[in-house]
Coordinates of C-alpha atoms in Angstrom, one line a residue:
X143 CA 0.0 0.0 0.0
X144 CA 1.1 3.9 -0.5
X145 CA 1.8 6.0 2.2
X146 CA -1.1 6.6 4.7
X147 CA -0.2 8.8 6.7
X148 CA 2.2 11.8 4.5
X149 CA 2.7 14.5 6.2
X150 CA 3.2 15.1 10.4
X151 CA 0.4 17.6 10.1
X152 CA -2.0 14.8 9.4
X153 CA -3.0 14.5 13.6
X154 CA -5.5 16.3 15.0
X155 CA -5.3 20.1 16.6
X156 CA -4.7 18.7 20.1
X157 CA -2.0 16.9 20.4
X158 CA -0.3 20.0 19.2
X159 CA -2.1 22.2 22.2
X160 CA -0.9 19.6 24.7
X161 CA 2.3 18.9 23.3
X162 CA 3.1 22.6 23.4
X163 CA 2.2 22.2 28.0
X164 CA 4.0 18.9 27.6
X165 CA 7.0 20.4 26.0
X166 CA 7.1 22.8 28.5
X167 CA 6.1 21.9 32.0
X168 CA 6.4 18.2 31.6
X169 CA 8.8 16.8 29.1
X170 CA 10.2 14.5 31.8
X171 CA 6.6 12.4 32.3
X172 CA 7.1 8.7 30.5
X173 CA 3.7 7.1 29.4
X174 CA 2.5 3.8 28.1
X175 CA 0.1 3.5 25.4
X176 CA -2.5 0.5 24.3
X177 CA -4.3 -0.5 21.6
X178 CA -7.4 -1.7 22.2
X179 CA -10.2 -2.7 19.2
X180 CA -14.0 -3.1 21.0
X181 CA -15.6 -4.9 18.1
X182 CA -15.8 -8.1 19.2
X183 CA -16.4 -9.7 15.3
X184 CA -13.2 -8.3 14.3
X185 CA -10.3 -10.2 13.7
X186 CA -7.2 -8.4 12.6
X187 CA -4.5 -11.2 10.1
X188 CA -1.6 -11.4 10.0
X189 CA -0.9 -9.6 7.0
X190 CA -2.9 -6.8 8.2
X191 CA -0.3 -6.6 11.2
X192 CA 2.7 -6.6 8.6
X193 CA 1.1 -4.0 6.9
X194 CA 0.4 -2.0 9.9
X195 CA 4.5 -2.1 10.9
X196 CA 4.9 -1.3 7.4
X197 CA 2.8 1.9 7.8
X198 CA 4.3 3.1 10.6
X199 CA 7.7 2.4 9.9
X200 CA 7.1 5.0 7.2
X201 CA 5.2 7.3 9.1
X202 CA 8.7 7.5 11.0
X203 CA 10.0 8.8 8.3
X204 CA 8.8 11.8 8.1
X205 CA 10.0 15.4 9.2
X206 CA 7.7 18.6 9.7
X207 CA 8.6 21.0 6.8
X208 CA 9.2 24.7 7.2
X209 CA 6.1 25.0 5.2
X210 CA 4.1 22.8 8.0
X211 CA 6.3 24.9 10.9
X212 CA 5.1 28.5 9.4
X213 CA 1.6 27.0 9.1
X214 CA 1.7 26.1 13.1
X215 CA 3.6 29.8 13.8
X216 CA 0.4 31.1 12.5
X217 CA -1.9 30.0 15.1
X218 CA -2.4 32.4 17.8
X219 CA -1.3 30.4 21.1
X220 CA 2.0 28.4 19.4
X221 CA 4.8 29.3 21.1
X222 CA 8.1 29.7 18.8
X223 CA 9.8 27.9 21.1
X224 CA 7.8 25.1 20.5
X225 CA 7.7 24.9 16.9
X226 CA 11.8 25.1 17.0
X227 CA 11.6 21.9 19.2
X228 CA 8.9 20.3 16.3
X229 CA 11.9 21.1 13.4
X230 CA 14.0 18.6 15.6
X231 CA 11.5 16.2 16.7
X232 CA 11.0 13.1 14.8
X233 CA 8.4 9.6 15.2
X234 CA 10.5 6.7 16.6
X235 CA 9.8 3.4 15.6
X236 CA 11.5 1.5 18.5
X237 CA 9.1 3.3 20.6
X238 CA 6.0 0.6 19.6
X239 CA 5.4 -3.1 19.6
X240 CA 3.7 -4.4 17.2
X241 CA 2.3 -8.4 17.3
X242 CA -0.4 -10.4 17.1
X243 CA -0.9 -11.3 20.2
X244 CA -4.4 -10.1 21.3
X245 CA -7.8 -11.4 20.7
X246 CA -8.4 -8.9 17.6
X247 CA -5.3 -10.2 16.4
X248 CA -3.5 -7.1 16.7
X249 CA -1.7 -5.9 19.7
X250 CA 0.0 -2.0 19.5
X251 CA 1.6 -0.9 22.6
X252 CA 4.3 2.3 22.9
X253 CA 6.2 3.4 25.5
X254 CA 8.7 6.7 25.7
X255 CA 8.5 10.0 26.9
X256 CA 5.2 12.0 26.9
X257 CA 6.2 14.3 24.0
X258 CA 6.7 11.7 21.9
X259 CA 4.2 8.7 22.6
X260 CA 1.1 11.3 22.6
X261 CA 1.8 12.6 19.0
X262 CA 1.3 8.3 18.2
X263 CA -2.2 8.3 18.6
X264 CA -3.7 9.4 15.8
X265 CA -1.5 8.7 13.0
X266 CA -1.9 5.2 14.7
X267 CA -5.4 4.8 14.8
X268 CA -5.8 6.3 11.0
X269 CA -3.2 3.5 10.1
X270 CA -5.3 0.6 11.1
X271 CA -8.5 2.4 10.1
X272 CA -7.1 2.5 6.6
X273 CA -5.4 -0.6 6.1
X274 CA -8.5 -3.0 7.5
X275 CA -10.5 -1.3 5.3
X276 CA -8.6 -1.5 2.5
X277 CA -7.3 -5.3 3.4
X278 CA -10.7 -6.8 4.8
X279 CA -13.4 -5.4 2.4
X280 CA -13.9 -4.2 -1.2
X281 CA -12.5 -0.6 -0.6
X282 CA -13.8 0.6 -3.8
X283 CA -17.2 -0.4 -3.2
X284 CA -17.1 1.3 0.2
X285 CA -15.5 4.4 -0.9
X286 CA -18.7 4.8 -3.4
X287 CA -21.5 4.1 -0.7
X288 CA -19.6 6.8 1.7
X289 CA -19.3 9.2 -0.9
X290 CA -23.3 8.3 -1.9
X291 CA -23.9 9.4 1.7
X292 CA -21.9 12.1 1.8
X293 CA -23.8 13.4 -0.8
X294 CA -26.9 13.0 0.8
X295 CA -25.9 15.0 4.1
X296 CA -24.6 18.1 2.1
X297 CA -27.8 17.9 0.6
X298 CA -30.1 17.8 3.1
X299 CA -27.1 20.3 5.4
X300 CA -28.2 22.8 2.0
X301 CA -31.6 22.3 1.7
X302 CA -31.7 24.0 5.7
X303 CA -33.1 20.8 6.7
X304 CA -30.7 20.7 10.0
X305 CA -29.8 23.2 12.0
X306 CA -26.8 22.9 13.3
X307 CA -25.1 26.2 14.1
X308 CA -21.0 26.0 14.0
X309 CA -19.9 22.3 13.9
X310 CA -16.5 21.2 12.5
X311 CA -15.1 17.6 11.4
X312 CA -13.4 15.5 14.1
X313 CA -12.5 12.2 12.5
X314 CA -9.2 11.4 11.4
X315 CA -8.9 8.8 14.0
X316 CA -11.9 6.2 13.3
X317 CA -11.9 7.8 9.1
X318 CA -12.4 4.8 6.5
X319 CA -9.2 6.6 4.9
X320 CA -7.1 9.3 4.0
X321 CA -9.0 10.2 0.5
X322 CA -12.5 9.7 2.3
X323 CA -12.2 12.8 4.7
X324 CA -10.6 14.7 2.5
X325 CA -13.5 14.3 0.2
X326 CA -15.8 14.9 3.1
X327 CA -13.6 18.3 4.1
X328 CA -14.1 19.5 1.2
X329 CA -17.5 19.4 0.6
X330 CA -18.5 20.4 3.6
X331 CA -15.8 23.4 3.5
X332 CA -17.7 24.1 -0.2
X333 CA -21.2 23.6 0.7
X334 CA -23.9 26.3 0.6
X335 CA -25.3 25.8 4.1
X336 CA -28.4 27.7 5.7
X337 CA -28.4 27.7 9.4
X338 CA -25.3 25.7 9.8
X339 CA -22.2 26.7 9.3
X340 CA -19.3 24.3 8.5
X341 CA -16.3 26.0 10.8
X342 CA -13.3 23.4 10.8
X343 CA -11.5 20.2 11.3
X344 CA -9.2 18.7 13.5
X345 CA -7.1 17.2 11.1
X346 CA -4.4 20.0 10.8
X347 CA -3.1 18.7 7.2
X348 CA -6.5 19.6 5.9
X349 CA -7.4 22.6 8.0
X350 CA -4.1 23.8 6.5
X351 CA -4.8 22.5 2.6
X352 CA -8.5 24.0 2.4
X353 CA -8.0 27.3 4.7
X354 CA -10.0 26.2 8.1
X355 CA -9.7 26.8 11.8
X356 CA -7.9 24.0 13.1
X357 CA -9.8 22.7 16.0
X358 CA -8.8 20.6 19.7
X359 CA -7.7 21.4 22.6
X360 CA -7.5 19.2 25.1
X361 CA -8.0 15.2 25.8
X362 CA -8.0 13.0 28.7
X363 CA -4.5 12.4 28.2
X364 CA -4.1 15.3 29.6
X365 CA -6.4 15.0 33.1
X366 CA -5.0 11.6 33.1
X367 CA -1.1 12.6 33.5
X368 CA -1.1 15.6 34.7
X369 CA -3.2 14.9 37.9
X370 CA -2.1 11.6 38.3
X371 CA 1.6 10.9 37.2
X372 CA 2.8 13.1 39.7
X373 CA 2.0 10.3 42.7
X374 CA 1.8 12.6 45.4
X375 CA -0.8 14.2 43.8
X376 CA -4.6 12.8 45.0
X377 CA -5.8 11.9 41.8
X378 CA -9.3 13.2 42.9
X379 CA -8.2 16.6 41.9
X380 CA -6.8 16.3 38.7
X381 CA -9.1 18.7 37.3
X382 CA -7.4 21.4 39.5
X383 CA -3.9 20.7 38.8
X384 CA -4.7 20.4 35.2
X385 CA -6.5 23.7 34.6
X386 CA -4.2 25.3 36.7
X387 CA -1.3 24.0 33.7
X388 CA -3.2 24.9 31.0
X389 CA -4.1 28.4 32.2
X390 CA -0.1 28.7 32.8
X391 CA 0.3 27.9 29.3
X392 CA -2.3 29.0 27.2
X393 CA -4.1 32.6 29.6
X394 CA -7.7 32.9 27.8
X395 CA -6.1 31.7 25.0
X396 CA -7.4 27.7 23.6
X397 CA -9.8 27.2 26.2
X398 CA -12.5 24.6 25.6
X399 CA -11.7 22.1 29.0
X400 CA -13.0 18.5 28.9
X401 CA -15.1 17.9 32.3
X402 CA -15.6 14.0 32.3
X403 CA -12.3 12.6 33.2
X404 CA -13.1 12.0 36.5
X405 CA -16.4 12.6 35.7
X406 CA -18.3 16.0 35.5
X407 CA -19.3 16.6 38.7
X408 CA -16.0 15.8 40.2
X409 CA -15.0 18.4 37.4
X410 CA -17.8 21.2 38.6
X411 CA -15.4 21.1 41.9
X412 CA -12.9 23.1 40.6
X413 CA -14.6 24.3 37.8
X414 CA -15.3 28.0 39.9
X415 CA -15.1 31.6 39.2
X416 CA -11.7 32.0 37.8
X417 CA -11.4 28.8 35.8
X418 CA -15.0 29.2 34.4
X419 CA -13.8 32.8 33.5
X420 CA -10.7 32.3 31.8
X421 CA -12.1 29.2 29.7
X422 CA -13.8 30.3 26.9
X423 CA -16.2 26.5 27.4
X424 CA -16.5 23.1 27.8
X425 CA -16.4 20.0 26.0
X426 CA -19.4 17.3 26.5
X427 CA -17.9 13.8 25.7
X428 CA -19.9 10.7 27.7
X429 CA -23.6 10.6 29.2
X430 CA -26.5 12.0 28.8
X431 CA -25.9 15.4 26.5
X432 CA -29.2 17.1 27.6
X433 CA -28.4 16.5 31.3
X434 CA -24.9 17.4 31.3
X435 CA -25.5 20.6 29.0
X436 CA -28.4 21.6 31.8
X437 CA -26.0 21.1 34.8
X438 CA -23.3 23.2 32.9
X439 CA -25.7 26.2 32.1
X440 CA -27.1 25.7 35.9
X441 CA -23.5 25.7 37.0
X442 CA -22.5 29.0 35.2
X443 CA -25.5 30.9 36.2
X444 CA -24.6 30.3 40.0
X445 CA -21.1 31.7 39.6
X446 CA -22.8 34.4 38.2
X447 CA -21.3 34.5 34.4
X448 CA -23.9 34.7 31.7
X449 CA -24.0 31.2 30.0
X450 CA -24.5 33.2 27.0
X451 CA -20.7 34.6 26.9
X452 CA -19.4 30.5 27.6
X453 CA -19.7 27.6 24.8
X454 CA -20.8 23.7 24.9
X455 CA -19.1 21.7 22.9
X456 CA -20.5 18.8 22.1
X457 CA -18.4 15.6 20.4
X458 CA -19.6 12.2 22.2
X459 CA -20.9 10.1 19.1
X460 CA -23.1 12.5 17.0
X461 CA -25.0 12.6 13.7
X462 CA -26.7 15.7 12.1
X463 CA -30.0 14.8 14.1
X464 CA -28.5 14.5 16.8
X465 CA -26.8 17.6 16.5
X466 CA -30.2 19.6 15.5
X467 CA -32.0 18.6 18.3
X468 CA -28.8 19.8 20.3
X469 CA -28.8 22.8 18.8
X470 CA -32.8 23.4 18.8
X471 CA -32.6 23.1 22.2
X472 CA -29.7 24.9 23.9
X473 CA -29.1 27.7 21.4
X474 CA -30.9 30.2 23.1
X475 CA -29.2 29.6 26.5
X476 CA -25.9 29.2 25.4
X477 CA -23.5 29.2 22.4
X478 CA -23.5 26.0 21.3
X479 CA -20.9 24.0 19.1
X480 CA -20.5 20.4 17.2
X481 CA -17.2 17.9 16.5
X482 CA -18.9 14.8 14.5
X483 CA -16.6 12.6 13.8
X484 CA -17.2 8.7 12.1
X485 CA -20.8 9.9 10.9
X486 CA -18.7 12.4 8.8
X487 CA -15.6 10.0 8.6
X488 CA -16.6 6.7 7.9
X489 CA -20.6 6.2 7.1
X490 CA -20.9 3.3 5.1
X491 CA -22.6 0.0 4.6
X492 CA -19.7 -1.6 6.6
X493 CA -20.1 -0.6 10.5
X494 CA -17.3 1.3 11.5
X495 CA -14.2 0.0 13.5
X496 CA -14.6 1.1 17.5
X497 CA -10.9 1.5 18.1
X498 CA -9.0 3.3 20.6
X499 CA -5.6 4.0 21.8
X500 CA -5.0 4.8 25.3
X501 CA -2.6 5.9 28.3
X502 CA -2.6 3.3 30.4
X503 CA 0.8 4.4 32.5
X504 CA 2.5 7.6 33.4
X505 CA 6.1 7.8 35.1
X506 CA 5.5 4.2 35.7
X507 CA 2.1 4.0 37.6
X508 CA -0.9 3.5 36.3
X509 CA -3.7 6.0 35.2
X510 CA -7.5 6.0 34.6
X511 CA -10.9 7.6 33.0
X512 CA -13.5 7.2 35.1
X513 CA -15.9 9.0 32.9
X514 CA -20.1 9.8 33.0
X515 CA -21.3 6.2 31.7
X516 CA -19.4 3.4 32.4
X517 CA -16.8 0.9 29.7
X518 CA -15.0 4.1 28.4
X519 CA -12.1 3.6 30.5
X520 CA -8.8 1.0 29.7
X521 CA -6.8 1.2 32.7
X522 CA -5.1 -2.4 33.1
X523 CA -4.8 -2.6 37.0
X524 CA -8.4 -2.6 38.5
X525 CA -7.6 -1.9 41.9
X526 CA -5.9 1.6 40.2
X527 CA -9.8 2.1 39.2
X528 CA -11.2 1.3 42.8
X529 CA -8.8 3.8 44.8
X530 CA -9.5 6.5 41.8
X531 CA -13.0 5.7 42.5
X532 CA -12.5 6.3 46.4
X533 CA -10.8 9.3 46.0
X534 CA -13.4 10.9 44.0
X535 CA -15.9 9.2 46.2
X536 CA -14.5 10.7 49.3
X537 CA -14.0 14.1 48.3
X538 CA -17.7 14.1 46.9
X539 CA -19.1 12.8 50.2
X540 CA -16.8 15.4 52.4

């Protein structure tokens, strides 16, 4: 196979916002990294596998261009210092292990410093994406029904049948490949839409190539090892500790913060006056949308800030129905905005691939999610999970 993954760009917006903290408050943290595929009728062979080393070996290969590093200097909150460390920094392929030993048939672990194991992720996930598609079905039948569907959302997105206000594209990592969301950017970037308004994509390469607003900030990565890989921290308020880092790096600058790492109400905690001020919103991501987006208006309003100033972002498995009756219902309380992801990605008569990569260790202890519904989380050490789950218990309760 050619190339997946061409270009470092091709990752999405927010491993470049946290590598720019990581890079400079914690570029001594180690982390661990797992693959884990969910499908349960999925089976991974071996020649997949070999194709999958393949892909990465040459993903390893690549360098940022100056072209890529001006792009990056562009954005408002990129630090120059930052960008001279990206013109040195490279993939390493001793970094991962690759075999076949897992039930899928496809084990990916990676190990190394921070900085370097979090910019894996995505180019990782896209890689398998691709080549099971490509290896397991008949890609060129798939391609056409995707693009038949895509069709049929710009349509109806034209016709004014949704309303969906601002909503950008957020699936690099589950896509069916690299030629199916670039179609999908670009007609959505092109289309004549009525009361929704196509605003970005979190897959840099393409934000760059068709003029958007690259979009991410933060993911739970971040909560994850910066509240707990420091081990004398309580992991309870990770939250805290990692809102007080981003406001160090970033000001008012790149603030959307993700509330359900250790679950949103934990979150709401430490979520007061001069965090709420200072982020710009928050990002919705397990549970009940409705219920969380009422708690988070509820929550604003007793802080005294006008929900109306603050945005929801909304990203946890969503269609354009979904998204309209979001949108219907929260837009005049609040500004409201949309990341879709596989619906925009990879809709097609093949059910998509529920894959995830994960930190599972930082500086040599383990770390976990516990999020708003349960089964999101992949820590390996379920004891970890129950004395996460007391410390959030315990401060809840006292």
């Amino acid at each position: 196979m050619e190339p997946i993954i061409t270009s470092l760009l091709e990752t999405d917006m927010y491993k470049f916002s946290m590598g720019q903290a990581i890079y400079h408050q914690f570029s001594d943290y180690k982390t661990a990294w797992t693959f884990k595929c969910r499908n349960t009728d999925v089976q991974f062979t071996a020649e997949m596998v070999e194709e999958v080393k393949n892909q990465i070996r040459e993903y390893c290969k690549l360098r940022f261009t100056e072209e890529e590093l001006s792009y990056l200097r562009g954005i408002a909150w990129i630090k120059e210092t930052y960008v001279d460390f990206l013109r040195l920094w490279k993939p390493r392929y001793e970094d991962f292990e690759i075999t076949t030993d897992a039930d899928c048939g496809l084990s990916i672990e990676a190990k190394g410093t921070w900085l370097n194991t979090s910019m894996y992720e995505i180019p990782t996930l896209a890689i398998v994406n691709e080549v099971y598609f490509r290896m397991a079905h008949d890609y060129q039948k798939l391609i056409a029904s995707f693009e038949e569907r895509l069709n049929e959302k710009v349509k109806r997105l034209e016709s004014g049948e949704f309303m969906l206000g601002a909503f950008s594209e957020f699936g690099l990592r589950r896509r069916l490949s690299r030629e199916a969301q670039e179609m999908a950017v670009g007609r959505l970037a092109a289309a004549n839409t009525k009361d929704s308004a196509f605003v970005g994509t979190s897959n840099v390469y393409l934000a760059m190539k068709y003029g958007l607003k690259p979009i991410g900030t933060m993911a739970h990565e971040w909560i994850m090892c910066v509240g707990q890989g420091n081990h004398k921290h309580n992991p309870a308020y990770s939250n805290w500790y990692m809102m007080n880092a981003w406001v160090k790096e970033y000001g008012v600058l790149n603030g959307t913060a993700l509330t359900d790492a250790i679950t949103t109400d934990c979150f709401l905690k430490d979520f007061q006056l001069t965090f709420a001020t200072l982020f710009s919103g928050v990002r919705h991501d397990s549970g009940d949308p409705y219920e969380w987006g009422d708690k988070m208006i509820a929550h604003y309003e007793e802080l005294g800030i006008d929900p109306k100033t603050k945005t929801l972002l909304f990203s946890d498995s969503l269609n354009f129905e979904k998204a309209d009756k979001l949108y219907r219902y929260f837009k005049d309380r609040v500004k409201v905005a949309f990341g879709i992801g596989t619906y925009i990605s990879n809709d097609t008569e093949v059910k998509a691939l529920n894959i995830v990569m994960k930190t599972t260790a930082c500086n040599g202890m383990d770390v976990a999610k516990i999020s708003d519904v349960p089964g999101k989380g992949m820590c390996k050490n379920p004891a970890y999970v129950e004395y996460l789950q007391r410390c959030i218990d315990w401060r809840m309760e006292n």
